Amino acid sequence: MPHRDLFSWASALAALNLANRPTQALSLLPSMLAPDALHPNNYVLSCLNRVYAGSCELRIGRVPDDALAVFDSISIKDSICWTAVISGYARSVLKSEALELFQATPWGNLLFWTALILGFLQSGSNTNAFELFNKMRREGMDIKKPGFSHVDIGKENQAFYAEETNHPFKDEICVLLKELELDMRRRGYVPDTSGVLLDMGQEEKERLLFWHSERLAAAYELIKTVPGSIIRIVKNLQVCADCHRVLKFVSDIVKRDIYVRGWDMFLQ
């Protein structure tokens, strides 16, 4: 490819990681970090995080330094960037570095606590994870974290929260989602409310699903981007089963590829 954009890099890293070829993935880093290259965004970093976390287990020498170089090259670091590097260090043998990064975060929110705790659990450091969980509870962190989905459109960066009511495009998003839902139901879609554990009626459960953040983000991208372009979304929580089905229906209806990186995928 003579011209490589950020999604080209992310796709290559993700494919090599899935093929369990971390050494080949890491061989891309010199070109990706070249002075005239594009600055990696959160999509690239999340893919790289999975590569270098696995590579640390293989004890490949400069991996942490390279990963941190990617992190440092991002001029505006959002919460997704921070959680990527924290969870990667926590899952590797670099526990003290993970704690140092955690303490350096500009926001002390539940997202970073979760990244650190789950990272320790996935690396087998159950005692550290349990101690951190108790500390988090002592500091009064709210266990109920709000769900949000994040999109990048050119230089524009947007986050959508579940049941968001004050977004400038709320009316357009609502109209589009209702039109898509009608089309989906004609194609056999039935809302899966099994994941809504609140004690309420079926209609109210379906309303909650309708306003999930990944649907708002997808509708926004459909409104703001050109037909045929790929839709990419990052969510801070696990993507629910119903939203997986909905986005597959939407992809088929609008004839556009939709990729969602949920919190469950982000940490694995």
PDB file of N, CA and C in Angstrom, residues 9-110:
ATOM      1  N   TRP A   9      -2.978   0.488   9.534  1.00  0.00           N
ATOM      2  CA  TRP A   9      -2.084   0.009  10.587  1.00  0.00           C
ATOM      3  C   TRP A   9      -2.838  -0.868  11.577  1.00  0.00           C
ATOM      4  N   ALA A  10      -4.014  -0.399  12.010  1.00  0.00           N
ATOM      5  CA  ALA A  10      -4.794  -1.151  12.992  1.00  0.00           C
ATOM      6  C   ALA A  10      -5.176  -2.523  12.456  1.00  0.00           C
ATOM      7  N   SER A  11      -5.576  -2.586  11.191  1.00  0.00           N
ATOM      8  CA  SER A  11      -5.977  -3.863  10.593  1.00  0.00           C
ATOM      9  C   SER A  11      -4.802  -4.834  10.535  1.00  0.00           C
ATOM     10  N   ALA A  12      -3.644  -4.321  10.147  1.00  0.00           N
ATOM     11  CA  ALA A  12      -2.459  -5.184  10.063  1.00  0.00           C
ATOM     12  C   ALA A  12      -2.071  -5.715  11.432  1.00  0.00           C
ATOM     13  N   LEU A  13      -2.071  -4.848  12.443  1.00  0.00           N
ATOM     14  CA  LEU A  13      -1.712  -5.269  13.798  1.00  0.00           C
ATOM     15  C   LEU A  13      -2.709  -6.296  14.327  1.00  0.00           C
ATOM     16  N   ALA A  14      -3.997  -6.035  14.119  1.00  0.00           N
ATOM     17  CA  ALA A  14      -5.022  -6.945  14.617  1.00  0.00           C
ATOM     18  C   ALA A  14      -4.921  -8.315  13.951  1.00  0.00           C
ATOM     19  N   ALA A  15      -4.696  -8.326  12.628  1.00  0.00           N
ATOM     20  CA  ALA A  15      -4.607  -9.597  11.901  1.00  0.00           C
ATOM     21  C   ALA A  15      -3.406 -10.425  12.361  1.00  0.00           C
ATOM     22  N   LEU A  16      -2.259  -9.784  12.511  1.00  0.00           N
ATOM     23  CA  LEU A  16      -1.062 -10.505  12.953  1.00  0.00           C
ATOM     24  C   LEU A  16      -1.210 -10.995  14.386  1.00  0.00           C
ATOM     25  N   ASN A  17      -1.890 -10.201  15.205  1.00  0.00           N
ATOM     26  CA  ASN A  17      -2.104 -10.621  16.588  1.00  0.00           C
ATOM     27  C   ASN A  17      -3.018 -11.845  16.642  1.00  0.00           C
ATOM     28  N   LEU A  18      -4.102 -11.828  15.848  1.00  0.00           N
ATOM     29  CA  LEU A  18      -5.018 -12.964  15.810  1.00  0.00           C
ATOM     30  C   LEU A  18      -4.325 -14.219  15.288  1.00  0.00           C
ATOM     31  N   ALA A  19      -3.336 -14.017  14.417  1.00  0.00           N
ATOM     32  CA  ALA A  19      -2.573 -15.152  13.871  1.00  0.00           C
ATOM     33  C   ALA A  19      -1.451 -15.592  14.808  1.00  0.00           C
ATOM     34  N   ASN A  20      -1.388 -14.940  15.997  1.00  0.00           N
ATOM     35  CA  ASN A  20      -0.356 -15.268  16.992  1.00  0.00           C
ATOM     36  C   ASN A  20       1.053 -15.071  16.433  1.00  0.00           C
ATOM     37  N   ARG A  21       1.245 -13.933  15.755  1.00  0.00           N
ATOM     38  CA  ARG A  21       2.562 -13.589  15.201  1.00  0.00           C
ATOM     39  C   ARG A  21       3.020 -12.236  15.740  1.00  0.00           C
ATOM     40  N   PRO A  22       3.262 -12.144  17.055  1.00  0.00           N
ATOM     41  CA  PRO A  22       3.630 -10.852  17.642  1.00  0.00           C
ATOM     42  C   PRO A  22       4.932 -10.278  17.113  1.00  0.00           C
ATOM     43  N   THR A  23       5.892 -11.148  16.770  1.00  0.00           N
ATOM     44  CA  THR A  23       7.173 -10.649  16.259  1.00  0.00           C
ATOM     45  C   THR A  23       6.983  -9.908  14.939  1.00  0.00           C
ATOM     46  N   GLN A  24       6.157 -10.469  14.058  1.00  0.00           N
ATOM     47  CA  GLN A  24       5.886  -9.789  12.789  1.00  0.00           C
ATOM     48  C   GLN A  24       5.107  -8.495  13.014  1.00  0.00           C
ATOM     49  N   ALA A  25       4.180  -8.524  13.971  1.00  0.00           N
ATOM     50  CA  ALA A  25       3.428  -7.306  14.281  1.00  0.00           C
ATOM     51  C   ALA A  25       4.368  -6.208  14.769  1.00  0.00           C
ATOM     52  N   LEU A  26       5.308  -6.596  15.622  1.00  0.00           N
ATOM     53  CA  LEU A  26       6.237  -5.610  16.170  1.00  0.00           C
ATOM     54  C   LEU A  26       7.204  -5.088  15.115  1.00  0.00           C
ATOM     55  N   SER A  27       7.424  -5.858  14.057  1.00  0.00           N
ATOM     56  CA  SER A  27       8.321  -5.394  12.999  1.00  0.00           C
ATOM     57  C   SER A  27       7.744  -4.191  12.250  1.00  0.00           C
ATOM     58  N   LEU A  28       6.429  -3.948  12.415  1.00  0.00           N
ATOM     59  CA  LEU A  28       5.802  -2.794  11.776  1.00  0.00           C
ATOM     60  C   LEU A  28       6.088  -1.498  12.524  1.00  0.00           C
ATOM     61  N   LEU A  29       6.507  -1.622  13.790  1.00  0.00           N
ATOM     62  CA  LEU A  29       6.637  -0.430  14.626  1.00  0.00           C
ATOM     63  C   LEU A  29       7.597   0.627  14.091  1.00  0.00           C
ATOM     64  N   PRO A  30       8.801   0.273  13.605  1.00  0.00           N
ATOM     65  CA  PRO A  30       9.702   1.328  13.110  1.00  0.00           C
ATOM     66  C   PRO A  30       9.060   2.210  12.048  1.00  0.00           C
ATOM     67  N   SER A  31       8.330   1.591  11.113  1.00  0.00           N
ATOM     68  CA  SER A  31       7.667   2.388  10.074  1.00  0.00           C
ATOM     69  C   SER A  31       6.523   3.201  10.661  1.00  0.00           C
ATOM     70  N   MET A  32       5.796   2.597  11.597  1.00  0.00           N
ATOM     71  CA  MET A  32       4.647   3.289  12.175  1.00  0.00           C
ATOM     72  C   MET A  32       5.072   4.468  13.029  1.00  0.00           C
ATOM     73  N   LEU A  33       6.257   4.375  13.629  1.00  0.00           N
ATOM     74  CA  LEU A  33       6.744   5.437  14.504  1.00  0.00           C
ATOM     75  C   LEU A  33       7.686   6.405  13.796  1.00  0.00           C
ATOM     76  N   ALA A  34       7.827   6.274  12.480  1.00  0.00           N
ATOM     77  CA  ALA A  34       8.711   7.177  11.734  1.00  0.00           C
ATOM     78  C   ALA A  34       8.243   8.619  11.888  1.00  0.00           C
ATOM     79  N   PRO A  35       9.185   9.585  11.849  1.00  0.00           N
ATOM     80  CA  PRO A  35       8.815  10.997  12.066  1.00  0.00           C
ATOM     81  C   PRO A  35       7.738  11.510  11.129  1.00  0.00           C
ATOM     82  N   ASP A  36       7.714  11.022   9.882  1.00  0.00           N
ATOM     83  CA  ASP A  36       6.734  11.520   8.917  1.00  0.00           C
ATOM     84  C   ASP A  36       5.477  10.650   8.852  1.00  0.00           C
ATOM     85  N   ALA A  37       5.346   9.691   9.776  1.00  0.00           N
ATOM     86  CA  ALA A  37       4.182   8.807   9.771  1.00  0.00           C
ATOM     87  C   ALA A  37       3.014   9.459  10.505  1.00  0.00           C
ATOM     88  N   LEU A  38       1.850   8.847  10.373  1.00  0.00           N
ATOM     89  CA  LEU A  38       0.672   9.346  11.075  1.00  0.00           C
ATOM     90  C   LEU A  38       0.779   9.043  12.561  1.00  0.00           C
ATOM     91  N   HIS A  39       0.239   9.937  13.392  1.00  0.00           N
ATOM     92  CA  HIS A  39       0.226   9.673  14.826  1.00  0.00           C
ATOM     93  C   HIS A  39      -0.824   8.607  15.123  1.00  0.00           C
ATOM     94  N   PRO A  40      -0.449   7.526  15.825  1.00  0.00           N
ATOM     95  CA  PRO A  40      -1.428   6.472  16.135  1.00  0.00           C
ATOM     96  C   PRO A  40      -2.588   7.014  16.964  1.00  0.00           C
ATOM     97  N   ASN A  41      -3.795   6.568  16.640  1.00  0.00           N
ATOM     98  CA  ASN A  41      -4.949   6.972  17.440  1.00  0.00           C
ATOM     99  C   ASN A  41      -5.363   5.818  18.344  1.00  0.00           C
ATOM    100  N   ASN A  42      -6.548   5.937  18.980  1.00  0.00           N
ATOM    101  CA  ASN A  42      -6.953   4.935  19.949  1.00  0.00           C
ATOM    102  C   ASN A  42      -7.190   3.561  19.320  1.00  0.00           C
ATOM    103  N   TYR A  43      -7.581   3.514  18.035  1.00  0.00           N
ATOM    104  CA  TYR A  43      -7.799   2.227  17.381  1.00  0.00           C
ATOM    105  C   TYR A  43      -6.470   1.481  17.228  1.00  0.00           C
ATOM    106  N   VAL A  44      -5.466   2.196  16.745  1.00  0.00           N
ATOM    107  CA  VAL A  44      -4.153   1.583  16.570  1.00  0.00           C
ATOM    108  C   VAL A  44      -3.588   1.156  17.915  1.00  0.00           C
ATOM    109  N   LEU A  45      -3.724   2.024  18.919  1.00  0.00           N
ATOM    110  CA  LEU A  45      -3.171   1.717  20.226  1.00  0.00           C
ATOM    111  C   LEU A  45      -3.839   0.508  20.856  1.00  0.00           C
ATOM    112  N   SER A  46      -5.163   0.388  20.691  1.00  0.00           N
ATOM    113  CA  SER A  46      -5.853  -0.760  21.279  1.00  0.00           C
ATOM    114  C   SER A  46      -5.383  -2.061  20.644  1.00  0.00           C
ATOM    115  N   CYS A  47      -5.117  -2.045  19.325  1.00  0.00           N
ATOM    116  CA  CYS A  47      -4.578  -3.234  18.651  1.00  0.00           C
ATOM    117  C   CYS A  47      -3.156  -3.517  19.116  1.00  0.00           C
ATOM    118  N   LEU A  48      -2.361  -2.474  19.203  1.00  0.00           N
ATOM    119  CA  LEU A  48      -0.976  -2.637  19.630  1.00  0.00           C
ATOM    120  C   LEU A  48      -0.893  -3.138  21.062  1.00  0.00           C
ATOM    121  N   ASN A  49      -1.829  -2.675  21.899  1.00  0.00           N
ATOM    122  CA  ASN A  49      -1.861  -3.105  23.288  1.00  0.00           C
ATOM    123  C   ASN A  49      -1.941  -4.619  23.394  1.00  0.00           C
ATOM    124  N   ARG A  50      -2.802  -5.225  22.574  1.00  0.00           N
ATOM    125  CA  ARG A  50      -2.966  -6.680  22.614  1.00  0.00           C
ATOM    126  C   ARG A  50      -1.706  -7.377  22.114  1.00  0.00           C
ATOM    127  N   VAL A  51      -1.037  -6.768  21.137  1.00  0.00           N
ATOM    128  CA  VAL A  51       0.200  -7.350  20.611  1.00  0.00           C
ATOM    129  C   VAL A  51       1.290  -7.341  21.664  1.00  0.00           C
ATOM    130  N   TYR A  52       1.528  -6.172  22.271  1.00  0.00           N
ATOM    131  CA  TYR A  52       2.673  -6.101  23.171  1.00  0.00           C
ATOM    132  C   TYR A  52       2.404  -6.798  24.493  1.00  0.00           C
ATOM    133  N   ALA A  53       1.112  -6.905  24.902  1.00  0.00           N
ATOM    134  CA  ALA A  53       0.804  -7.656  26.120  1.00  0.00           C
ATOM    135  C   ALA A  53       1.157  -9.123  25.931  1.00  0.00           C
ATOM    136  N   GLY A  54       0.805  -9.671  24.775  1.00  0.00           N
ATOM    137  CA  GLY A  54       1.154 -11.057  24.495  1.00  0.00           C
ATOM    138  C   GLY A  54       2.650 -11.242  24.321  1.00  0.00           C
ATOM    139  N   SER A  55       3.304 -10.241  23.749  1.00  0.00           N
ATOM    140  CA  SER A  55       4.735 -10.344  23.501  1.00  0.00           C
ATOM    141  C   SER A  55       5.537 -10.264  24.791  1.00  0.00           C
ATOM    142  N   CYS A  56       5.026  -9.512  25.772  1.00  0.00           N
ATOM    143  CA  CYS A  56       5.718  -9.447  27.060  1.00  0.00           C
ATOM    144  C   CYS A  56       5.786 -10.831  27.685  1.00  0.00           C
ATOM    145  N   GLU A  57       4.726 -11.625  27.489  1.00  0.00           N
ATOM    146  CA  GLU A  57       4.734 -12.974  28.021  1.00  0.00           C
ATOM    147  C   GLU A  57       5.801 -13.818  27.325  1.00  0.00           C
ATOM    148  N   LEU A  58       6.128 -13.480  26.066  1.00  0.00           N
ATOM    149  CA  LEU A  58       7.181 -14.177  25.339  1.00  0.00           C
ATOM    150  C   LEU A  58       8.549 -13.566  25.608  1.00  0.00           C
ATOM    151  N   ARG A  59       8.546 -12.501  26.453  1.00  0.00           N
ATOM    152  CA  ARG A  59       9.783 -11.820  26.865  1.00  0.00           C
ATOM    153  C   ARG A  59      10.558 -11.260  25.671  1.00  0.00           C
ATOM    154  N   ILE A  60       9.861 -10.618  24.767  1.00  0.00           N
ATOM    155  CA  ILE A  60      10.525  -9.932  23.666  1.00  0.00           C
ATOM    156  C   ILE A  60      11.004  -8.588  24.180  1.00  0.00           C
ATOM    157  N   GLY A  61      12.306  -8.331  24.079  1.00  0.00           N
ATOM    158  CA  GLY A  61      12.986  -7.247  24.763  1.00  0.00           C
ATOM    159  C   GLY A  61      12.389  -5.865  24.789  1.00  0.00           C
ATOM    160  N   ARG A  62      12.281  -5.173  23.641  1.00  0.00           N
ATOM    161  CA  ARG A  62      11.963  -3.756  23.646  1.00  0.00           C
ATOM    162  C   ARG A  62      10.464  -3.479  23.585  1.00  0.00           C
ATOM    163  N   VAL A  63       9.639  -4.501  23.739  1.00  0.00           N
ATOM    164  CA  VAL A  63       8.194  -4.316  23.543  1.00  0.00           C
ATOM    165  C   VAL A  63       7.622  -3.220  24.414  1.00  0.00           C
ATOM    166  N   PRO A  64       7.856  -3.215  25.736  1.00  0.00           N
ATOM    167  CA  PRO A  64       7.267  -2.155  26.555  1.00  0.00           C
ATOM    168  C   PRO A  64       7.701  -0.756  26.120  1.00  0.00           C
ATOM    169  N   ASP A  65       8.992  -0.614  25.753  1.00  0.00           N
ATOM    170  CA  ASP A  65       9.483   0.692  25.314  1.00  0.00           C
ATOM    171  C   ASP A  65       8.785   1.140  24.039  1.00  0.00           C
ATOM    172  N   ASP A  66       8.618   0.223  23.104  1.00  0.00           N
ATOM    173  CA  ASP A  66       7.957   0.566  21.849  1.00  0.00           C
ATOM    174  C   ASP A  66       6.498   0.930  22.077  1.00  0.00           C
ATOM    175  N   ALA A  67       5.826   0.145  22.918  1.00  0.00           N
ATOM    176  CA  ALA A  67       4.422   0.427  23.199  1.00  0.00           C
ATOM    177  C   ALA A  67       4.264   1.784  23.863  1.00  0.00           C
ATOM    178  N   LEU A  68       5.165   2.076  24.787  1.00  0.00           N
ATOM    179  CA  LEU A  68       5.094   3.368  25.471  1.00  0.00           C
ATOM    180  C   LEU A  68       5.419   4.504  24.508  1.00  0.00           C
ATOM    181  N   ALA A  69       6.295   4.244  23.531  1.00  0.00           N
ATOM    182  CA  ALA A  69       6.594   5.264  22.524  1.00  0.00           C
ATOM    183  C   ALA A  69       5.359   5.599  21.709  1.00  0.00           C
ATOM    184  N   VAL A  70       4.574   4.563  21.357  1.00  0.00           N
ATOM    185  CA  VAL A  70       3.323   4.811  20.648  1.00  0.00           C
ATOM    186  C   VAL A  70       2.395   5.654  21.505  1.00  0.00           C
ATOM    187  N   PHE A  71       2.279   5.280  22.772  1.00  0.00           N
ATOM    188  CA  PHE A  71       1.421   6.011  23.708  1.00  0.00           C
ATOM    189  C   PHE A  71       1.865   7.470  23.834  1.00  0.00           C
ATOM    190  N   ASP A  72       3.167   7.687  23.973  1.00  0.00           N
ATOM    191  CA  ASP A  72       3.687   9.046  24.133  1.00  0.00           C
ATOM    192  C   ASP A  72       3.521   9.887  22.875  1.00  0.00           C
ATOM    193  N   SER A  73       3.443   9.232  21.714  1.00  0.00           N
ATOM    194  CA  SER A  73       3.329   9.982  20.470  1.00  0.00           C
ATOM    195  C   SER A  73       1.945  10.567  20.245  1.00  0.00           C
ATOM    196  N   ILE A  74       0.958  10.122  21.015  1.00  0.00           N
ATOM    197  CA  ILE A  74      -0.407  10.631  20.868  1.00  0.00           C
ATOM    198  C   ILE A  74      -0.511  11.955  21.607  1.00  0.00           C
ATOM    199  N   SER A  75      -0.802  13.013  20.870  1.00  0.00           N
ATOM    200  CA  SER A  75      -0.790  14.352  21.458  1.00  0.00           C
ATOM    201  C   SER A  75      -1.928  14.566  22.447  1.00  0.00           C
ATOM    202  N   ILE A  76      -3.115  14.062  22.127  1.00  0.00           N
ATOM    203  CA  ILE A  76      -4.267  14.203  23.022  1.00  0.00           C
ATOM    204  C   ILE A  76      -4.693  12.805  23.438  1.00  0.00           C
ATOM    205  N   LYS A  77      -4.398  12.438  24.673  1.00  0.00           N
ATOM    206  CA  LYS A  77      -4.669  11.077  25.162  1.00  0.00           C
ATOM    207  C   LYS A  77      -6.027  11.043  25.852  1.00  0.00           C
ATOM    208  N   ASP A  78      -6.952  10.254  25.289  1.00  0.00           N
ATOM    209  CA  ASP A  78      -8.252  10.128  25.924  1.00  0.00           C
ATOM    210  C   ASP A  78      -8.247   8.915  26.855  1.00  0.00           C
ATOM    211  N   SER A  79      -9.400   8.640  27.471  1.00  0.00           N
ATOM    212  CA  SER A  79      -9.473   7.559  28.447  1.00  0.00           C
ATOM    213  C   SER A  79      -9.197   6.198  27.824  1.00  0.00           C
ATOM    214  N   ILE A  80      -9.543   6.039  26.542  1.00  0.00           N
ATOM    215  CA  ILE A  80      -9.320   4.754  25.871  1.00  0.00           C
ATOM    216  C   ILE A  80      -7.826   4.491  25.723  1.00  0.00           C
ATOM    217  N   CYS A  81      -7.052   5.523  25.390  1.00  0.00           N
ATOM    218  CA  CYS A  81      -5.601   5.360  25.289  1.00  0.00           C
ATOM    219  C   CYS A  81      -5.002   4.928  26.627  1.00  0.00           C
ATOM    220  N   TRP A  82      -5.427   5.611  27.694  1.00  0.00           N
ATOM    221  CA  TRP A  82      -4.902   5.286  29.028  1.00  0.00           C
ATOM    222  C   TRP A  82      -5.266   3.864  29.432  1.00  0.00           C
ATOM    223  N   THR A  83      -6.517   3.467  29.232  1.00  0.00           N
ATOM    224  CA  THR A  83      -6.911   2.120  29.645  1.00  0.00           C
ATOM    225  C   THR A  83      -6.186   1.052  28.833  1.00  0.00           C
ATOM    226  N   ALA A  84      -5.896   1.345  27.567  1.00  0.00           N
ATOM    227  CA  ALA A  84      -5.178   0.377  26.730  1.00  0.00           C
ATOM    228  C   ALA A  84      -3.808   0.074  27.303  1.00  0.00           C
ATOM    229  N   VAL A  85      -3.055   1.112  27.614  1.00  0.00           N
ATOM    230  CA  VAL A  85      -1.686   0.892  28.086  1.00  0.00           C
ATOM    231  C   VAL A  85      -1.676   0.354  29.512  1.00  0.00           C
ATOM    232  N   ILE A  86      -2.619   0.777  30.349  1.00  0.00           N
ATOM    233  CA  ILE A  86      -2.680   0.260  31.720  1.00  0.00           C
ATOM    234  C   ILE A  86      -3.013  -1.226  31.728  1.00  0.00           C
ATOM    235  N   SER A  87      -4.037  -1.616  30.959  1.00  0.00           N
ATOM    236  CA  SER A  87      -4.435  -3.023  30.958  1.00  0.00           C
ATOM    237  C   SER A  87      -3.339  -3.897  30.362  1.00  0.00           C
ATOM    238  N   GLY A  88      -2.633  -3.384  29.352  1.00  0.00           N
ATOM    239  CA  GLY A  88      -1.550  -4.155  28.748  1.00  0.00           C
ATOM    240  C   GLY A  88      -0.426  -4.424  29.718  1.00  0.00           C
ATOM    241  N   TYR A  89      -0.003  -3.387  30.449  1.00  0.00           N
ATOM    242  CA  TYR A  89       1.047  -3.574  31.446  1.00  0.00           C
ATOM    243  C   TYR A  89       0.582  -4.493  32.565  1.00  0.00           C
ATOM    244  N   ALA A  90      -0.680  -4.337  32.997  1.00  0.00           N
ATOM    245  CA  ALA A  90      -1.187  -5.161  34.092  1.00  0.00           C
ATOM    246  C   ALA A  90      -1.230  -6.633  33.705  1.00  0.00           C
ATOM    247  N   ARG A  91      -1.510  -6.928  32.430  1.00  0.00           N
ATOM    248  CA  ARG A  91      -1.588  -8.310  31.976  1.00  0.00           C
ATOM    249  C   ARG A  91      -0.210  -8.923  31.754  1.00  0.00           C
ATOM    250  N   SER A  92       0.816  -8.106  31.674  1.00  0.00           N
ATOM    251  CA  SER A  92       2.168  -8.604  31.425  1.00  0.00           C
ATOM    252  C   SER A  92       2.883  -8.795  32.758  1.00  0.00           C
ATOM    253  N   VAL A  93       4.182  -8.965  32.671  1.00  0.00           N
ATOM    254  CA  VAL A  93       4.989  -9.131  33.891  1.00  0.00           C
ATOM    255  C   VAL A  93       5.329  -7.790  34.527  1.00  0.00           C
ATOM    256  N   LEU A  94       4.890  -6.686  33.947  1.00  0.00           N
ATOM    257  CA  LEU A  94       5.290  -5.350  34.397  1.00  0.00           C
ATOM    258  C   LEU A  94       4.244  -4.757  35.343  1.00  0.00           C
ATOM    259  N   LYS A  95       4.052  -5.380  36.504  1.00  0.00           N
ATOM    260  CA  LYS A  95       2.993  -4.971  37.425  1.00  0.00           C
ATOM    261  C   LYS A  95       3.269  -3.590  38.027  1.00  0.00           C
ATOM    262  N   SER A  96       4.506  -3.349  38.435  1.00  0.00           N
ATOM    263  CA  SER A  96       4.818  -2.059  39.063  1.00  0.00           C
ATOM    264  C   SER A  96       4.647  -0.913  38.072  1.00  0.00           C
ATOM    265  N   GLU A  97       4.999  -1.154  36.786  1.00  0.00           N
ATOM    266  CA  GLU A  97       4.817  -0.126  35.760  1.00  0.00           C
ATOM    267  C   GLU A  97       3.329   0.167  35.544  1.00  0.00           C
ATOM    268  N   ALA A  98       2.512  -0.886  35.617  1.00  0.00           N
ATOM    269  CA  ALA A  98       1.067  -0.692  35.479  1.00  0.00           C
ATOM    270  C   ALA A  98       0.530   0.198  36.592  1.00  0.00           C
ATOM    271  N   LEU A  99       0.996  -0.038  37.805  1.00  0.00           N
ATOM    272  CA  LEU A  99       0.554   0.777  38.938  1.00  0.00           C
ATOM    273  C   LEU A  99       1.020   2.222  38.801  1.00  0.00           C
ATOM    274  N   GLU A 100       2.248   2.415  38.297  1.00  0.00           N
ATOM    275  CA  GLU A 100       2.755   3.779  38.100  1.00  0.00           C
ATOM    276  C   GLU A 100       1.921   4.523  37.062  1.00  0.00           C
ATOM    277  N   LEU A 101       1.582   3.858  35.964  1.00  0.00           N
ATOM    278  CA  LEU A 101       0.743   4.478  34.945  1.00  0.00           C
ATOM    279  C   LEU A 101      -0.641   4.792  35.496  1.00  0.00           C
ATOM    280  N   PHE A 102      -1.179   3.866  36.282  1.00  0.00           N
ATOM    281  CA  PHE A 102      -2.491   4.080  36.890  1.00  0.00           C
ATOM    282  C   PHE A 102      -2.482   5.342  37.761  1.00  0.00           C
ATOM    283  N   GLN A 103      -1.421   5.507  38.546  1.00  0.00           N
ATOM    284  CA  GLN A 103      -1.329   6.671  39.426  1.00  0.00           C
ATOM    285  C   GLN A 103      -1.104   7.964  38.650  1.00  0.00           C
ATOM    286  N   ALA A 104      -0.602   7.843  37.408  1.00  0.00           N
ATOM    287  CA  ALA A 104      -0.335   9.039  36.597  1.00  0.00           C
ATOM    288  C   ALA A 104      -1.531   9.473  35.768  1.00  0.00           C
ATOM    289  N   THR A 105      -2.615   8.687  35.770  1.00  0.00           N
ATOM    290  CA  THR A 105      -3.768   9.045  34.950  1.00  0.00           C
ATOM    291  C   THR A 105      -4.377  10.364  35.412  1.00  0.00           C
ATOM    292  N   PRO A 106      -4.831  11.186  34.467  1.00  0.00           N
ATOM    293  CA  PRO A 106      -5.412  12.486  34.846  1.00  0.00           C
ATOM    294  C   PRO A 106      -6.796  12.379  35.443  1.00  0.00           C
ATOM    295  N   TRP A 107      -7.433  11.197  35.318  1.00  0.00           N
ATOM    296  CA  TRP A 107      -8.762  11.016  35.889  1.00  0.00           C
ATOM    297  C   TRP A 107      -8.754   9.768  36.752  1.00  0.00           C
ATOM    298  N   GLY A 108      -9.281   9.859  37.950  1.00  0.00           N
ATOM    299  CA  GLY A 108      -9.326   8.696  38.833  1.00  0.00           C
ATOM    300  C   GLY A 108     -10.664   8.003  38.750  1.00  0.00           C
ATOM    301  N   ASN A 109     -11.086   7.620  37.544  1.00  0.00           N
ATOM    302  CA  ASN A 109     -12.431   7.055  37.419  1.00  0.00           C
ATOM    303  C   ASN A 109     -12.417   5.534  37.410  1.00  0.00           C
ATOM    304  N   LEU A 110     -13.611   4.964  37.391  1.00  0.00           N
ATOM    305  CA  LEU A 110     -13.774   3.520  37.491  1.00  0.00           C
ATOM    306  C   LEU A 110     -13.186   2.784  36.293  1.00  0.00           C
TER     307      LEU A 110
END
